[in-house]
Amino acid sequence: MSANVPLQGKTALVTGANKGLGAGMVADLARHGANVVLAVRSVPLGDALVAGLVECSGRLAVVPCDVSQKDAGARAVAAAIDAFGALDILVNNAGQVEPIGHFLDNDSDAWEQAVTVNLFGAQRMARAALPQLIARGGTLVNISSGAGHTPREGWSAYCASKAALAMLTRAIALEYAGKGVCSYGFQPGVVDTDMQVSIRASDMNEISRLRRDQLAAPAVPARWVSWLCAERPRDLDGKDFSINDAALRARVDQWHAVHTC
Ligand code: NAP
């Protein structure tokens, strides 16, 4: 295995892989040698995404996956194994911020749908993937949010579901770290994606009033996910940590300075 393709031979499945953070992670994981399964709600993929992946070292497969469906995890994991023979990494990235609005103004079904996608979606995927991750000494990354730790006006469903996701990360780590699985909750910061377009349009809270030029590119948090999957830092197992942690950022930068894919 080359030092510059540290994820060579590993297979990663990323939900919500067609755009935003997910697409950034697919590109970075594949650049570091991973085979990546893009789990997406609708196929085919957009031309821009496909063009951005041409230079990657890893192989890619695309599988349909709506995480709000109960059998989403089982189907996507089976497809990943069909494509690459095994699964080493699950990145639960699919998520939604809507409904945005005060709690009593939210449509109740929309509120439940947010929990379904942000929490049950991750649970379904993890349930299907964990036997593989146990067998392979694999890695689970749940893309969480600072909003799971700090309430934001208008985001009750999002905050509650991301807080629950952070606890799911801890619970899985408690039970499966001893079986060789590393589990992380990663808060990616404020990133320039379609989700932030909806947030800006709402003018609801302090995050919605950030200017677009204050947001990070999806490639920035993507670098952290590749680092996590390659290094599997034991001190972060079960933790839900932020991209704003300067000491961790130094470790990520140091790793990328060596692994210059
Ligand atoms: P985005 O651009 O809106 O992308 C969301 C992704 O999730 C899309 O690929 C979307 O697919 C997918 N998705 C939504 N519902 C789904 C479902 N039922 N089944 C499968 N896929 C589904 O948002 P993003 O900013 O990249 O967000 C990615 C993750 O980062 C989310 O978990 C989000 O909470 C988290 N996050 C983002 C920020 C930020 O500042 N952007 C900050 C903190 C955390 P479609 O294209 O089919 O809708």
Coordinates of C-alpha atoms and ligand atoms in Angstrom, one line a residue:
M1 CA 0.0 0.0 0.0
S2 CA 1.4 3.4 -0.9
A3 CA 1.7 6.1 1.8
N4 CA 0.0 8.5 -0.5
V5 CA -3.1 6.3 -1.0
P6 CA -3.7 5.4 2.7
L7 CA -7.2 4.2 2.1
Q8 CA -6.3 1.8 -0.7
G9 CA -8.2 -1.5 -0.4
K10 CA -10.9 0.1 1.9
T11 CA -14.5 0.6 0.8
A12 CA -16.5 3.5 2.1
L13 CA -20.2 4.2 1.8
V14 CA -21.3 7.8 1.9
T15 CA -25.0 8.8 2.2
G16 CA -26.2 12.0 0.6
A17 CA -23.2 11.7 -1.7
N18 CA -24.6 13.6 -4.7
K19 CA -23.8 17.1 -3.5
G20 CA -22.6 19.4 -0.7
L21 CA -20.5 17.8 2.0
G22 CA -21.2 14.3 0.8
A23 CA -19.8 15.0 -2.7
G24 CA -16.7 16.6 -1.1
M25 CA -16.1 13.5 1.0
V26 CA -16.5 11.2 -1.9
A27 CA -13.8 13.0 -3.8
D28 CA -11.4 13.2 -0.9
L29 CA -11.9 9.5 0.2
A30 CA -11.4 8.4 -3.4
R31 CA -8.4 10.6 -3.9
H32 CA -6.9 8.8 -0.9
G33 CA -7.5 5.4 -2.6
A34 CA -10.8 4.3 -1.1
N35 CA -13.4 2.5 -3.2
V36 CA -16.5 4.7 -2.6
V37 CA -20.1 3.8 -2.8
L38 CA -22.2 6.9 -3.4
A39 CA -25.5 6.3 -1.8
V40 CA -27.9 8.8 -3.4
R41 CA -31.6 9.5 -3.5
S42 CA -31.7 9.8 -7.2
V43 CA -29.6 8.6 -10.1
P44 CA -28.0 9.4 -12.5
L45 CA -25.5 11.8 -10.9
G46 CA -25.0 15.3 -12.1
D47 CA -22.3 15.9 -14.7
A48 CA -20.4 18.3 -12.4
L49 CA -20.1 15.7 -9.7
V50 CA -18.9 13.0 -12.2
A51 CA -16.4 15.4 -13.8
G52 CA -14.9 16.2 -10.3
L53 CA -14.3 12.5 -9.7
V54 CA -12.3 11.7 -12.8
E55 CA -8.9 12.2 -11.1
C56 CA -9.6 9.9 -8.1
S57 CA -7.5 6.8 -7.4
G58 CA -10.3 4.8 -5.8
R59 CA -13.1 3.1 -7.7
L60 CA -16.7 4.4 -7.5
A61 CA -20.1 2.8 -7.4
V62 CA -23.5 4.5 -7.2
V63 CA -26.5 3.0 -5.3
P64 CA -30.0 4.4 -4.8
C65 CA -30.6 5.1 -1.1
D66 CA -33.3 7.1 0.5
V67 CA -32.5 6.9 4.2
S68 CA -36.1 7.6 5.2
Q69 CA -37.0 4.1 3.9
K70 CA -36.8 1.3 6.5
D71 CA -34.8 -1.0 4.2
A72 CA -32.4 1.7 3.1
G73 CA -29.4 0.4 5.1
A74 CA -29.8 -3.3 4.2
R75 CA -30.1 -2.5 0.5
A76 CA -27.2 0.0 0.3
V77 CA -24.8 -2.2 2.3
A78 CA -25.7 -5.3 0.2
A79 CA -25.1 -3.2 -3.0
A80 CA -21.7 -2.0 -1.5
I81 CA -20.7 -5.6 -0.9
D82 CA -21.8 -6.6 -4.4
A83 CA -19.7 -3.9 -5.8
F84 CA -16.5 -4.2 -3.8
G85 CA -16.8 -7.4 -1.7
A86 CA -16.9 -5.7 1.8
L87 CA -17.5 -2.5 3.6
D88 CA -15.0 -0.8 5.9
I89 CA -16.4 2.7 6.4
L90 CA -19.8 4.2 6.8
V91 CA -20.3 8.0 6.6
N92 CA -23.8 8.9 7.7
N93 CA -24.0 12.3 5.9
A94 CA -27.5 12.6 4.5
G95 CA -29.4 15.2 6.5
Q96 CA -32.0 17.9 6.3
V97 CA -32.5 21.2 8.3
E98 CA -36.1 21.7 7.4
P99 CA -38.6 22.5 8.9
I100 CA -37.2 25.9 9.7
G101 CA -39.5 27.9 12.0
H102 CA -40.7 28.2 15.5
F103 CA -41.8 24.9 17.1
L104 CA -45.5 25.5 17.1
D105 CA -45.4 26.8 13.5
N106 CA -43.7 23.6 12.2
D107 CA -45.8 21.1 10.4
S108 CA -45.7 18.0 12.7
D109 CA -45.1 15.6 9.8
A110 CA -42.2 17.6 8.5
W111 CA -40.7 17.7 12.1
E112 CA -41.0 13.9 12.3
Q113 CA -39.5 13.6 8.8
A114 CA -36.4 15.5 9.9
V115 CA -35.9 13.1 12.8
T116 CA -36.5 10.2 10.4
V117 CA -33.7 11.3 8.1
N118 CA -31.2 12.7 10.6
L119 CA -31.6 10.0 13.3
F120 CA -33.4 7.0 12.0
G121 CA -31.6 7.2 8.7
A122 CA -28.3 7.0 10.5
Q123 CA -29.6 4.2 12.7
R124 CA -30.8 2.2 9.7
M125 CA -27.5 2.6 7.9
A126 CA -25.4 1.8 11.0
R127 CA -27.5 -1.3 11.8
A128 CA -26.9 -2.7 8.4
A129 CA -23.2 -1.8 8.2
L130 CA -22.0 -2.7 11.7
P131 CA -21.6 -6.4 11.1
Q132 CA -19.2 -5.5 8.3
L133 CA -17.4 -2.9 10.4
I134 CA -17.0 -5.4 13.2
A135 CA -15.6 -8.0 10.8
R136 CA -13.2 -5.6 9.1
G137 CA -12.2 -3.3 12.0
G138 CA -14.2 -0.5 10.4
T139 CA -15.1 3.1 11.0
L140 CA -18.4 4.9 11.5
V141 CA -18.6 8.6 10.9
N142 CA -21.8 10.4 11.8
I143 CA -22.0 13.9 10.4
S144 CA -23.4 15.8 13.3
S145 CA -23.7 19.6 13.9
G146 CA -22.9 22.2 16.5
A147 CA -26.7 22.6 16.5
G148 CA -26.8 19.2 18.3
H149 CA -25.1 21.0 21.2
T150 CA -26.3 24.6 21.0
P151 CA -30.0 25.3 20.3
R152 CA -30.7 27.6 17.3
E153 CA -33.9 29.5 16.9
G154 CA -36.2 27.9 14.3
W155 CA -34.3 24.6 14.2
S156 CA -35.9 22.5 16.9
A157 CA -36.2 19.3 14.8
Y158 CA -32.7 19.7 13.5
C159 CA -31.2 20.4 16.9
A160 CA -33.1 17.6 18.6
S161 CA -32.2 15.0 15.9
K162 CA -28.5 16.0 15.8
A163 CA -28.3 15.9 19.6
A164 CA -29.8 12.4 19.5
L165 CA -27.3 11.4 16.7
A166 CA -24.4 12.5 19.0
M167 CA -25.7 10.2 21.7
L168 CA -26.1 7.4 19.2
T169 CA -22.4 7.8 18.3
R170 CA -21.5 7.5 22.0
A171 CA -23.7 4.5 22.5
I172 CA -22.4 2.6 19.5
A173 CA -18.8 3.4 20.6
L174 CA -19.5 2.1 24.1
E175 CA -20.8 -1.2 22.8
Y176 CA -18.6 -1.8 19.7
A177 CA -15.2 -0.1 20.4
G178 CA -14.2 -3.4 22.1
K179 CA -15.2 -5.2 18.9
G180 CA -12.8 -3.1 16.8
V181 CA -15.1 -0.4 15.4
C182 CA -14.2 3.3 15.7
S183 CA -17.2 5.6 15.9
Y184 CA -17.0 9.4 15.5
G185 CA -19.4 12.3 15.5
F186 CA -18.0 15.1 13.4
Q187 CA -19.3 18.7 13.4
P188 CA -18.2 20.1 10.0
G189 CA -18.7 23.8 10.8
V190 CA -20.7 26.1 8.5
V191 CA -20.2 24.9 5.0
D192 CA -21.2 26.4 1.6
T193 CA -23.9 24.0 0.5
D194 CA -27.6 24.0 -0.6
M195 CA -28.5 23.5 3.1
Q196 CA -27.0 26.9 3.8
V197 CA -28.9 28.5 0.9
S198 CA -32.1 27.4 2.6
I199 CA -30.8 28.7 5.9
R200 CA -29.9 32.1 4.5
A201 CA -33.3 32.4 2.9
S202 CA -35.0 31.9 6.2
D203 CA -33.3 34.9 8.0
M204 CA -34.2 33.0 11.2
N205 CA -31.1 33.0 13.4
E206 CA -27.5 34.1 13.6
I207 CA -26.3 31.3 11.2
S208 CA -28.8 32.5 8.6
R209 CA -27.2 35.9 8.7
L210 CA -23.6 34.7 7.9
R211 CA -22.4 35.9 4.5
R212 CA -21.7 33.2 1.9
D213 CA -18.0 34.3 1.9
Q214 CA -17.8 33.3 5.6
L215 CA -18.6 29.7 4.9
A216 CA -16.1 26.9 4.3
A217 CA -15.9 24.9 1.1
P218 CA -17.1 21.3 1.3
A219 CA -13.5 20.2 0.6
V220 CA -12.5 21.5 4.0
P221 CA -14.5 19.1 6.3
A222 CA -13.9 16.3 3.7
R223 CA -10.2 16.4 4.6
W224 CA -11.2 15.6 8.2
V225 CA -13.3 12.6 7.2
S226 CA -10.4 11.0 5.2
W227 CA -8.1 11.6 8.1
L228 CA -10.5 10.0 10.6
C229 CA -11.0 7.0 8.3
A230 CA -7.3 6.5 7.7
E231 CA -5.9 7.2 11.2
R232 CA -8.9 6.0 13.3
P233 CA -7.8 8.1 16.3
R234 CA -8.6 6.2 19.5
D235 CA -8.7 9.3 21.6
L236 CA -11.7 10.5 19.6
D237 CA -13.7 7.3 19.7
G238 CA -17.3 7.9 20.7
K239 CA -16.7 11.7 20.7
D240 CA -18.7 14.3 18.8
F241 CA -16.1 16.9 18.0
S242 CA -15.9 20.1 16.0
I243 CA -13.9 21.3 13.0
N244 CA -13.2 24.4 15.1
D245 CA -10.9 22.4 17.5
A246 CA -7.5 24.0 16.7
A247 CA -5.5 21.1 18.1
L248 CA -7.3 18.6 16.0
R249 CA -7.0 20.8 13.0
A250 CA -3.2 20.7 13.4
R251 CA -3.3 16.9 13.4
V252 CA -5.5 16.8 10.3
D253 CA -3.1 19.3 8.5
Q254 CA -0.1 17.3 9.5
W255 CA -1.5 14.1 8.1
H256 CA -2.5 15.8 4.8
A257 CA 1.0 17.3 4.5
V258 CA 2.3 13.7 4.4
H259 CA -0.6 12.2 2.4
T260 CA -0.6 14.7 -0.5
C261 CA -3.0 13.0 -2.8
Ligands
NAP1 P1 -27.2 19.5 1.4 O1 -26.3 20.2 0.4 O2 -28.6 20.0 1.6 O3 -27.1 18.0 1.1 C1 -27.9 17.1 1.9 C2 -27.7 15.7 1.4 O4 -28.5 14.8 2.1 C3 -28.1 15.6 -0.1 O5 -27.3 14.7 -0.8 C4 -29.5 15.1 0.0 O6 -30.0 14.4 -1.1 C5 -29.3 14.1 1.2 N1 -30.6 13.7 1.7 C6 -31.5 14.4 2.3 N2 -32.6 13.6 2.7 C7 -32.2 12.3 2.3 C8 -32.8 11.1 2.3 N3 -34.1 10.9 2.9 N4 -32.2 10.0 1.9 C9 -31.0 10.1 1.3 N5 -30.3 11.3 1.2 C10 -31.0 12.4 1.7 O7 -26.5 19.7 2.8 P2 -25.1 19.6 3.4 O8 -24.7 20.9 4.0 O9 -24.2 19.0 2.4 O10 -25.3 18.6 4.6 C11 -24.7 17.3 4.7 C12 -24.6 16.9 6.2 O11 -23.8 17.9 6.9 C13 -26.0 16.9 6.9 O12 -26.1 15.9 7.8 C14 -26.0 18.2 7.6 O13 -26.9 18.2 8.7 C15 -24.5 18.3 8.0 N6 -24.1 19.7 8.4 C16 -24.0 20.7 7.4 C17 -23.6 21.9 7.8 C18 -23.5 23.0 6.8 O14 -23.1 24.2 7.2 N7 -23.7 22.8 5.5 C19 -23.3 22.2 9.1 C20 -23.4 21.2 10.0 C21 -23.8 19.9 9.7 P3 -30.9 15.1 -2.3 O15 -29.9 15.9 -3.1 O16 -31.5 14.0 -3.0 O17 -31.8 16.0 -1.5

